[in-house]
Coordinates of C-alpha atoms in Angstrom, one line a residue:
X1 CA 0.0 0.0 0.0
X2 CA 2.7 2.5 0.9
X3 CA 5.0 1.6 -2.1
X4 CA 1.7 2.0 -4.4
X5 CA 1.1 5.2 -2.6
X6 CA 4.5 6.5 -3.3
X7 CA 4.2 5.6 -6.5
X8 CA 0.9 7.4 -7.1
X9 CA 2.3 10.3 -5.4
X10 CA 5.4 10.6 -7.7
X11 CA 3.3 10.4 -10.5
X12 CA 1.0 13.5 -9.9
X13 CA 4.0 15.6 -8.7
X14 CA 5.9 14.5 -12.4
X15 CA 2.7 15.3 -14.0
X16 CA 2.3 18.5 -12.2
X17 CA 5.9 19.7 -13.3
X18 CA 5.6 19.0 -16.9
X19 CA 2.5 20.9 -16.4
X20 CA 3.9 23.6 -14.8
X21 CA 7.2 23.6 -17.5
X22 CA 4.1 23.8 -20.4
X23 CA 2.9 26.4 -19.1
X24 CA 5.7 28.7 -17.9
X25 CA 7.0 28.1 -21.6
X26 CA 3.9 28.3 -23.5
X27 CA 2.0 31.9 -23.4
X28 CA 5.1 33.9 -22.0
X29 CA 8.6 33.5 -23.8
X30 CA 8.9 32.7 -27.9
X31 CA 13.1 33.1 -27.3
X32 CA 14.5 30.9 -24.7
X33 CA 18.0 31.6 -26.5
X34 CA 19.4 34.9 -25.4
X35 CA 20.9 37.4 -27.6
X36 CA 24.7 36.9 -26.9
X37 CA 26.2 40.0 -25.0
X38 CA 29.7 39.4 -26.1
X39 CA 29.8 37.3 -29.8
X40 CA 29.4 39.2 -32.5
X41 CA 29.6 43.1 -31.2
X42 CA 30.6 45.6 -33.2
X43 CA 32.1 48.3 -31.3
X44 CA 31.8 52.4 -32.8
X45 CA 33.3 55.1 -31.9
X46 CA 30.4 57.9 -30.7
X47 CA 30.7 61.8 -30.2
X48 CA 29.3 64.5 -28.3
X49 CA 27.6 67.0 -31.8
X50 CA 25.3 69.5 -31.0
X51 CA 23.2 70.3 -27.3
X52 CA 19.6 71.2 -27.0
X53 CA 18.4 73.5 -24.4
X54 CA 16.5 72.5 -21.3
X55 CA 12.9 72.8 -22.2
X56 CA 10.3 73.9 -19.2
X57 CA 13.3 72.9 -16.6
X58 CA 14.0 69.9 -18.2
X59 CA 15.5 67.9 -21.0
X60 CA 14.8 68.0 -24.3
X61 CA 12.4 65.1 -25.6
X62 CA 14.0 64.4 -29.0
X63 CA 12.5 62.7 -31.3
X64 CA 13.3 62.7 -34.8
X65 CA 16.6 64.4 -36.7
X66 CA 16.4 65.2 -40.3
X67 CA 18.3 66.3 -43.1
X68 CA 17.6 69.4 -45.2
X69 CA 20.0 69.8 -48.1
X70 CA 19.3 73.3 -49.8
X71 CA 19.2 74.9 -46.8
X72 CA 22.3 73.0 -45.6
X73 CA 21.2 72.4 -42.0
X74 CA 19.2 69.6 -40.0
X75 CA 15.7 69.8 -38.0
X76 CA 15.3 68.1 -34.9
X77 CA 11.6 68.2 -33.0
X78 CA 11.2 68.5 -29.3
X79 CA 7.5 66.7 -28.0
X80 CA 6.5 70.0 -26.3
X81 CA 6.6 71.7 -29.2
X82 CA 9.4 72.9 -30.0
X83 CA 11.5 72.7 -33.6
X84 CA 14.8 73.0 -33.9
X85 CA 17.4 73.7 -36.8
X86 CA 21.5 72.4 -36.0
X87 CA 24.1 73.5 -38.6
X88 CA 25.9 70.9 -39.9
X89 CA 29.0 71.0 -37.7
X90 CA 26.6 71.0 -34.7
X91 CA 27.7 74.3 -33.2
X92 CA 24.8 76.4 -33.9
X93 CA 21.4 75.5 -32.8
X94 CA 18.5 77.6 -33.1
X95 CA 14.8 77.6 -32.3
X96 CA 13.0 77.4 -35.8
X97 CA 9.5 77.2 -34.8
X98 CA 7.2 76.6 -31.4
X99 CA 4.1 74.8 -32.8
X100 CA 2.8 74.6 -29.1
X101 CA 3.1 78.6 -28.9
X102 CA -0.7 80.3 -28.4
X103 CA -0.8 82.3 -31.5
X104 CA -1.1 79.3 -33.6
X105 CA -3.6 77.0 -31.8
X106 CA -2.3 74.1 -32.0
X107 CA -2.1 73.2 -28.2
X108 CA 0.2 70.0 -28.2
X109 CA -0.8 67.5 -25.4
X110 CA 2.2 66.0 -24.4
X111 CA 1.4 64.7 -21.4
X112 CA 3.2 61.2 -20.0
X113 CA 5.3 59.8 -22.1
X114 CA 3.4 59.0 -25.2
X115 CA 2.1 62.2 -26.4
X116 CA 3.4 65.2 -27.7
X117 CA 4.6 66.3 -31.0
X118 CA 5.6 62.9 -32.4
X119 CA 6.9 63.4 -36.1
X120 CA 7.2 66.2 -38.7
X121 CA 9.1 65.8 -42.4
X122 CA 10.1 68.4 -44.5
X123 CA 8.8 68.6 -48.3
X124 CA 11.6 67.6 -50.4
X125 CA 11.3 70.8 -52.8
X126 CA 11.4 73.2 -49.0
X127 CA 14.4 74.9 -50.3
X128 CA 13.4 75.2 -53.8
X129 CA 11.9 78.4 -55.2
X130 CA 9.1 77.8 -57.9
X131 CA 8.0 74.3 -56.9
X132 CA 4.8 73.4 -55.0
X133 CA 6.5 72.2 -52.2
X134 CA 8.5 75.6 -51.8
X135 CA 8.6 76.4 -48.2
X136 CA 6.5 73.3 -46.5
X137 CA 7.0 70.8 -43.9
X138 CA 4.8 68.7 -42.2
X139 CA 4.2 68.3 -38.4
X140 CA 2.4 65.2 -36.7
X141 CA 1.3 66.1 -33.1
X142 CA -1.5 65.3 -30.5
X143 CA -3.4 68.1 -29.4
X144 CA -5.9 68.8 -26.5
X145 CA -7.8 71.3 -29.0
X146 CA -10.5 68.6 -29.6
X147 CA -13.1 71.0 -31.1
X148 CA -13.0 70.5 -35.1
X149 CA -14.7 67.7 -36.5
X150 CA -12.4 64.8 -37.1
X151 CA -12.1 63.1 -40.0
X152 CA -11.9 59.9 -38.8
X153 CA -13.6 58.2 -35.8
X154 CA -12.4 55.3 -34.1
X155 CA -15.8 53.9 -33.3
X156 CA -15.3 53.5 -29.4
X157 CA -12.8 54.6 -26.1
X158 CA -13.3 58.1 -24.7
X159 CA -12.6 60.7 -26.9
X160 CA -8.8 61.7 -25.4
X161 CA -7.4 64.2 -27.4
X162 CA -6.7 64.8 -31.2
X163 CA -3.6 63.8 -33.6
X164 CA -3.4 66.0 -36.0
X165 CA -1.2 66.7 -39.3
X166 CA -0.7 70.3 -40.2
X167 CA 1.2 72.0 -43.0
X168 CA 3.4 75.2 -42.8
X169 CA 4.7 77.4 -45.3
X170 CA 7.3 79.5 -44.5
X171 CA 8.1 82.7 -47.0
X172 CA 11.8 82.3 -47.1
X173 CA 12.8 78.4 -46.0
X174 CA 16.4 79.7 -45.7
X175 CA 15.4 82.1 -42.6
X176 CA 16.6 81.5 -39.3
X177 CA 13.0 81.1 -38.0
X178 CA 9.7 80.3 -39.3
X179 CA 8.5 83.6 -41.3
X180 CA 5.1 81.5 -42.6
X181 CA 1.7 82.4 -41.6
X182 CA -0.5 80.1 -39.5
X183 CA -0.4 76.0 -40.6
X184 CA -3.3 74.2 -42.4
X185 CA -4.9 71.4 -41.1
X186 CA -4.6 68.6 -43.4
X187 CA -5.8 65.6 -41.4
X188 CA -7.6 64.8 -38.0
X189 CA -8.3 61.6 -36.0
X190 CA -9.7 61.4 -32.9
X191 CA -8.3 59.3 -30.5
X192 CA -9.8 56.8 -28.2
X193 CA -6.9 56.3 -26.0
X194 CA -4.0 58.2 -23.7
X195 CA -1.2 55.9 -25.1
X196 CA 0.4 55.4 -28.5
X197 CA -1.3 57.2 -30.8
X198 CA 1.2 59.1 -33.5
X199 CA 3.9 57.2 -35.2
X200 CA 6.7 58.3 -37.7
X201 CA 6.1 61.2 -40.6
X202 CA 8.2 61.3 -43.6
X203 CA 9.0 61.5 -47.2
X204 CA 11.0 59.0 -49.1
X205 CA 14.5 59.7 -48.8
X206 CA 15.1 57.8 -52.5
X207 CA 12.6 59.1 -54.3
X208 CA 13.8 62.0 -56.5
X209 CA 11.6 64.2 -59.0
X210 CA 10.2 62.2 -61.7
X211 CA 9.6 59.1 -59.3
X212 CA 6.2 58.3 -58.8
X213 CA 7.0 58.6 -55.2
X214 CA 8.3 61.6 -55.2
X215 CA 6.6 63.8 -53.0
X216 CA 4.2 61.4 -51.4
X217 CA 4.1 61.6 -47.2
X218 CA 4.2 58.7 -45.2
X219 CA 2.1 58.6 -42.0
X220 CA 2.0 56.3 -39.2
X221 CA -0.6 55.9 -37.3
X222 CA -0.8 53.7 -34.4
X223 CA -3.8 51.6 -33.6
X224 CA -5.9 54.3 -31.2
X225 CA -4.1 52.5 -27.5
X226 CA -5.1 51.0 -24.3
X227 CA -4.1 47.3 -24.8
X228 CA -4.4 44.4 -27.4
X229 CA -6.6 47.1 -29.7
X230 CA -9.6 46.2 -27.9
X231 CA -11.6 48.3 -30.9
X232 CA -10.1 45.8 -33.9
X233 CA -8.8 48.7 -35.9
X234 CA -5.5 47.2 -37.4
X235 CA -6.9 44.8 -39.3
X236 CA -10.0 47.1 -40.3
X237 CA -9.1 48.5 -43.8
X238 CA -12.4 51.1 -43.5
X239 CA -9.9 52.8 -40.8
X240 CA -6.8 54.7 -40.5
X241 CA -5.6 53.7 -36.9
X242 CA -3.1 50.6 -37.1
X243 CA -1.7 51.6 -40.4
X244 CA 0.6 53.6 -42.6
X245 CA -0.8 55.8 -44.8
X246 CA 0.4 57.5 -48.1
X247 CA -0.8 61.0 -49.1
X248 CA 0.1 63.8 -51.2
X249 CA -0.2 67.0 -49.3
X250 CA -0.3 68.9 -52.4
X251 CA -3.7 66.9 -53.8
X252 CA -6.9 67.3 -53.1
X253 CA -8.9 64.5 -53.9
X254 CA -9.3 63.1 -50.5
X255 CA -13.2 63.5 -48.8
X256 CA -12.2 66.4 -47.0
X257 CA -10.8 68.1 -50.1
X258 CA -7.5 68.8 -47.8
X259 CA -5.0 66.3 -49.5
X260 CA -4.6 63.7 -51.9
X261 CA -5.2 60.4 -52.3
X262 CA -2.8 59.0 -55.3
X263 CA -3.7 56.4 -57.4
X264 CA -0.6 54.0 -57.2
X265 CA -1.8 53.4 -53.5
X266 CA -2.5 49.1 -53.1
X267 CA -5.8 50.0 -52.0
X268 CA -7.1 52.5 -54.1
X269 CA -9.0 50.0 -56.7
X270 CA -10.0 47.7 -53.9
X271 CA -13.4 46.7 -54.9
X272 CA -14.8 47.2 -51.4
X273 CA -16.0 50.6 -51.4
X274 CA -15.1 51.2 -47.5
X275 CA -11.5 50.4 -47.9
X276 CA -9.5 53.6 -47.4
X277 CA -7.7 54.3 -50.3
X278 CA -5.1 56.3 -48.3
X279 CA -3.6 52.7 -46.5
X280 CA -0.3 51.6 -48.0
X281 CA 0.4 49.2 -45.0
X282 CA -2.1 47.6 -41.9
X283 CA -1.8 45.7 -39.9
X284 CA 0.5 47.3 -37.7
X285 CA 0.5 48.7 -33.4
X286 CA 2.6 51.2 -33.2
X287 CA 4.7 52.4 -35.9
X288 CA 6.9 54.7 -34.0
X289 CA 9.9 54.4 -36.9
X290 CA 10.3 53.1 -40.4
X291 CA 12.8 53.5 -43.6
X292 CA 14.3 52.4 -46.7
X293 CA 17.1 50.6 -47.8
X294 CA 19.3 52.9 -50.2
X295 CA 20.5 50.3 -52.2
X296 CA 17.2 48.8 -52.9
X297 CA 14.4 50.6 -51.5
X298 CA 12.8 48.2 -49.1
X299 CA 11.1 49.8 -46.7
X300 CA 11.8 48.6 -42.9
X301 CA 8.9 49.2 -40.3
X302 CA 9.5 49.1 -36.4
X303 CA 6.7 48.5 -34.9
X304 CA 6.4 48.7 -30.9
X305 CA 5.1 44.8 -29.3
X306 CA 2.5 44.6 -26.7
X307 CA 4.1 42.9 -24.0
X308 CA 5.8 40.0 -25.4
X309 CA 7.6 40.6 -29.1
X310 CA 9.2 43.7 -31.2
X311 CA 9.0 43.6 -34.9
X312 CA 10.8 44.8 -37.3
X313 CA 9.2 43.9 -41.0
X314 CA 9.9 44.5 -44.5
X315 CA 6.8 46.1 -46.0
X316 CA 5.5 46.3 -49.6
X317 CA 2.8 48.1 -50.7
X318 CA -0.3 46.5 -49.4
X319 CA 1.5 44.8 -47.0
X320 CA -0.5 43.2 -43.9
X321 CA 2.2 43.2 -40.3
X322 CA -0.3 41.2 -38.7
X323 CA -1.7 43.2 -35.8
X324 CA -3.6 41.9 -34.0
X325 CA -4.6 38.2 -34.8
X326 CA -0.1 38.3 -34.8
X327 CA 2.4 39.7 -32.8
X328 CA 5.3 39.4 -34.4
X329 CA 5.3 35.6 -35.8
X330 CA 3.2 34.3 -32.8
X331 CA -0.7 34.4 -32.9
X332 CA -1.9 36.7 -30.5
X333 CA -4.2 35.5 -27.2
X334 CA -3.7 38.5 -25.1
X335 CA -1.7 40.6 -23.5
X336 CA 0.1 38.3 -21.2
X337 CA 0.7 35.3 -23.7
X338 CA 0.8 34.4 -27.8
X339 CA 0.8 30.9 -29.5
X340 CA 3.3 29.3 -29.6
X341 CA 1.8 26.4 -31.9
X342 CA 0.4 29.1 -34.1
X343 CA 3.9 30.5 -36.1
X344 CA 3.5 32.4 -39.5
X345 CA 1.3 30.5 -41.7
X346 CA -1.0 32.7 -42.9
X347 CA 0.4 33.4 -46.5
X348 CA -1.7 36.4 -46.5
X349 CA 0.3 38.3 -43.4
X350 CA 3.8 39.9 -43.8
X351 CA 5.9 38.4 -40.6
X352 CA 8.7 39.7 -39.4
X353 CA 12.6 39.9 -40.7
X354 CA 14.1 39.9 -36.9
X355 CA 12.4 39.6 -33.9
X356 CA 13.1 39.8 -29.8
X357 CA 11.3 38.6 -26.8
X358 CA 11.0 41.3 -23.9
X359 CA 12.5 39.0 -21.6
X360 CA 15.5 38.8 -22.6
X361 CA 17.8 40.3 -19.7
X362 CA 19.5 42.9 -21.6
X363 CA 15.8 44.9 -21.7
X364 CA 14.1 46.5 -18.6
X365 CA 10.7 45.8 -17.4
X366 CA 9.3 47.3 -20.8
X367 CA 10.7 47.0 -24.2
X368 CA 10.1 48.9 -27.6
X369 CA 11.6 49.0 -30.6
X370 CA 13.3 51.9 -32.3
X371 CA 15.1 52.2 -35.7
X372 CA 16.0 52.0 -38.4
X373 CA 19.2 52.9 -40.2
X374 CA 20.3 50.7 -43.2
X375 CA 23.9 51.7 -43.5
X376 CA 25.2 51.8 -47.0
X377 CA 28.4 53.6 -46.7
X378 CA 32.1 53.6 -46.2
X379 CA 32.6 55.6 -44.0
X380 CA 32.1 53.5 -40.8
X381 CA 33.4 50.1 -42.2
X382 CA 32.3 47.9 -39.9
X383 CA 28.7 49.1 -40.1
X384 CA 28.5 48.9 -43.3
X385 CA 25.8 46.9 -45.2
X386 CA 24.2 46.4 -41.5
X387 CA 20.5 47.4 -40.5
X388 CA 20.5 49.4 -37.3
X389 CA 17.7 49.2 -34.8
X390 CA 17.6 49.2 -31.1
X391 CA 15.1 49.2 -27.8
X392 CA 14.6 52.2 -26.6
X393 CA 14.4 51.9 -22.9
X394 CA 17.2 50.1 -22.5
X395 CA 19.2 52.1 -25.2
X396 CA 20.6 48.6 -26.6
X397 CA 21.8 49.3 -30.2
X398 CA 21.5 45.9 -32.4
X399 CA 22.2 44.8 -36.2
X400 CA 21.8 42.4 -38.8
X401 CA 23.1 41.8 -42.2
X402 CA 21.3 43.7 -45.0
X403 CA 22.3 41.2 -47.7
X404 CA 21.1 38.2 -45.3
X405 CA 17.9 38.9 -43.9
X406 CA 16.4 36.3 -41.2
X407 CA 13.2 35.0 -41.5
X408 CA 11.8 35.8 -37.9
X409 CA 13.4 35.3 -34.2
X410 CA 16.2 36.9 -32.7
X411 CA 18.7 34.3 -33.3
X412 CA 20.3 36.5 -36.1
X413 CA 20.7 39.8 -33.4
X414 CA 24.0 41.2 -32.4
X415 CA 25.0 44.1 -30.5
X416 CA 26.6 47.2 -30.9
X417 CA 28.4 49.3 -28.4
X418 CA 29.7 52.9 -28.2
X419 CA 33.2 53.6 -28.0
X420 CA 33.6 56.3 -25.8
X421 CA 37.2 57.4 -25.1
X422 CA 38.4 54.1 -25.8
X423 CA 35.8 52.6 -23.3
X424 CA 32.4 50.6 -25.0
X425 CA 29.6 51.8 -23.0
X426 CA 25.9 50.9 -23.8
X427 CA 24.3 54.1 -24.7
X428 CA 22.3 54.1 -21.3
X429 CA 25.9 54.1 -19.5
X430 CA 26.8 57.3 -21.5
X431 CA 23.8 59.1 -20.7
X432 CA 23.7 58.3 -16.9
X433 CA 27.4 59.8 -17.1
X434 CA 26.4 62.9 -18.9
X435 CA 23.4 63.2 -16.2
X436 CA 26.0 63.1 -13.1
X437 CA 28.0 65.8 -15.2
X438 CA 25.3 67.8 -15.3
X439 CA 24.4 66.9 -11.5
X440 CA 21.1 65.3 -12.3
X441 CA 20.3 61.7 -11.6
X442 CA 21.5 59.3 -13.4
X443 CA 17.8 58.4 -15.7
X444 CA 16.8 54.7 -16.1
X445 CA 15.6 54.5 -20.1
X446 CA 17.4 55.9 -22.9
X447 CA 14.7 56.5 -24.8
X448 CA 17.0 56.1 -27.8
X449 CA 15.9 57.2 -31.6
X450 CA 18.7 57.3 -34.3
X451 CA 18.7 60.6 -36.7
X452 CA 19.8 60.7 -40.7
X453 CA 22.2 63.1 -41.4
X454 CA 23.5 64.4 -44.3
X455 CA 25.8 61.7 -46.3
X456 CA 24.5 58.8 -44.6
X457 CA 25.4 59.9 -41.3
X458 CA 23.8 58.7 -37.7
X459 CA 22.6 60.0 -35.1
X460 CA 21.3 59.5 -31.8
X461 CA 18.8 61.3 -29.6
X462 CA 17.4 60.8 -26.7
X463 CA 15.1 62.4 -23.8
X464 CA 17.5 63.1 -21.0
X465 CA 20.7 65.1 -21.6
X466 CA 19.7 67.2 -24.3
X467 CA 22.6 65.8 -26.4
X468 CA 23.1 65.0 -29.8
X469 CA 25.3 61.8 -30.4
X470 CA 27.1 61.3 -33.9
X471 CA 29.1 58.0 -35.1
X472 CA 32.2 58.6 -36.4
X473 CA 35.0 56.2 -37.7
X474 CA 37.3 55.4 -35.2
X475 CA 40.2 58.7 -35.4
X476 CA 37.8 60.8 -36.9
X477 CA 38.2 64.5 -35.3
X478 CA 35.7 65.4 -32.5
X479 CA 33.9 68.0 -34.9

């Protein structure tokens, strides 16, 4: 009796562990493998470029550098408002325009972390005088000024605040500061939810006059927030919210009247006559960064996880990412746990090039990814022909090979680290050293984006030392 009752006992506590072992592995982690710390890193050598002031008595939220060749200087936004030019040798930075300031009425909400000014672009013909994009650039912001009528509806949640995309036209682009007159709304949606609303603005870098994609504006819009897009607006094609969009800002044949909707768009001879013809990709969460390939235009989306997987996808027109029945390759159950059994075989859904579990112990407590830079130069050897994309908490900088894409996971990620004064740092490290050099306490996230300079160059922003990071090749000057 008592060897029969050992027995019995031994069997439910061995059934109870491979129980337990299913489940711990099932809903929560899709990468048991880490992402090696030490094979594989690439160290670069990173400098100290240009500073942003201290906005409201504190740092400046950076979040997106660009280049402007005619003009011969870069833009870089700041989530209260602010928008900033830097000369090319990073020495002089000046205020270009506050879109938050009362005499345009724009009031950007950019409360918590989330909301604020989130993208802007600049027309490719800004600095060029007879052309219809002479003088414009493009801003992407929530706002707390809920009172026009939106254009689009998300069909639930509680009305939070506005994002909003607004033109401006400044009289000479070359000026110091904005010298335009008030901007014109081109495109409203009303938001449902607090959190991750806006995503990345901007034109195609490769597209020069002549190309059919010359001049079109690419708009990310995130799928409306809370959690697990409790409304079902990515993979609603009658909606904007969990998509990128394609307009030109210079047409008018969208309903409102306000911009264009052109007619190489994958959707515009859907033969469902709610599809929105302005969609170029769905599918997606929250498309906080995205861009092309220079050698052969693929576009790369980032595109922020719920709680368990980061994507980062090729995505041709028409594209689907997934979101939500997917996150990343997994099917999605929830916000605490994806299937595992269910792994990319819908033919109809784009899944991810590279991939990363947010339990991997080089990320904090929340993970998101940023990007991306597909480096075709030179100039830096060892980047070259590499795709650059990181987590922006943690301020981890990863690639892969351009030429050798992966087909999913994170088996394919390596790491890159910052040589600072002969030291590789992570780029949290150097900003918790810049904070105690400024006496301020050392901040926890990086809150890393990267910035396209003029000939390929990178940079890197981030919200809490107001500094503007370059790579350089290793014995390259310090300006």
């Amino acid at each position: 009796m008592f060897l029969m009752r050992s027995l019995a006992t031994g069997l439910i506590a061995a059934s109870l562990a491979l129980a337990y072992t299913a489940l711990a592995q099932t809903p929560t982690d899709p990468f048991p493998a880490l992402i090696p710390t030490t094979e594989g890193v690439i160290p670069v050598r990173v400098v100290d470029f240009a500073s942003i002031p201290d906005i409201e008595g504190g740092a400046a939220r950076m979040m997106l550098l660009v280049d402007e060749p005619v003009t011969r200087r870069m833009f870089v936004n700041e989530m209260r408002g602010p928008l900033f030019t830097v000369s090319y040798d990073g020495r002089t930075v000046t205020q270009y325009l506050d879109i938050n300031a009362p005499r345009w009425n724009v009031s950007v909400q950019s409360m918590g972390r989330e909301r604020g000014f989130q993208s802007f672009a600049v027309h490719p013909q800004f600095g060029r005088t007879g052309t219809p994009g002479f003088g414009k650039l493009y801003t992407w912001t929530d706002t707390s000024n809920t009172a026009p009528t939106p254009d689009f509806l998300p069909g639930g949640g509680g009305k939070t605040h506005a994002t909003v995309l607004f033109e401006w036209t400044a009289k000479n682009p070359a000026a110091a500061t904005y010298d335009g007159g008030p901007p014109r709304e081109l495109l409203r949606l009303e938001q449902p939810f607090a959190n991750h609303n806006g995503g990345h603005l901007s034109f195609n870098p490769l597209a020069g006059p002549g190309s059919p994609d010359f001049g079109l504006l690419y708009v990310g819009a995130a799928d409306g927030g809370s959690g697990g897009d409790p409304l079902g607006l990515g993979q609603n094609l009658a909606s904007p919210f969990g998509k990128i969009l394609r307009i030109d800002p210079l047409g008018r044949n969208s309903p409102n009247g306000k911009y264009g909707v052109p007619a190489s768009n994958p959707f515009v001879s859907d033969a469902d006559p709610a599809t929105l013809g302005e969609i170029y990709v769905s599918g997606v969460r929250n498309p906080q960064r995205f861009g092309w390939d220079p050698r052969n235009a693929n576009l790369f989306v980032a595109d922020i996880g719920q709680d368990i997987v980061e994507e980062l996808s090729l995505a041709p027109p028409g594209a689907n990412l997934g979101w939500n029945k997917w996150e990343g390759s997994f099917g999605f159950i929830s916000r605490t746990a994806i299937d595992l059994t269910k792994r990319r075989n819908d033919p109809a859904m784009t899944y991810p090039v590279v991939e990363y579990g947010q339990l991997d112990p080089l990320f904090s407590a929340q993970s998101a990814i940023t990007g991306v830079h597909v480096y075709r130069r030179n100039t830096i050897r060892q980047l070259e022909n590499l795709v650059l994309f990181g987590d922006f908490p943690s301020g981890e900088i990863f690639y892969v090979q351009a030429d050798k894409l992966p087909s999913g996971g994170q088996d394919a990620i390596r790491r890159i680290l910052l040589n600072d004064g002969g030291v590789t740092k992570t780029f949290l490290k150097i900003i918790q050293e810049k904070n105690l050099a400024q006496k301020k306490p050392p901040t926890t996230r990086a809150d890393l984006r990267f910035g396209d300079g003029p000939n390929g160059q990178v940079f890197l922003l981030n919200k809490h030392d107001g500094t503007i990071r370059l790579l350089v090749p290793d014995g390259a000057p310090t300006r």
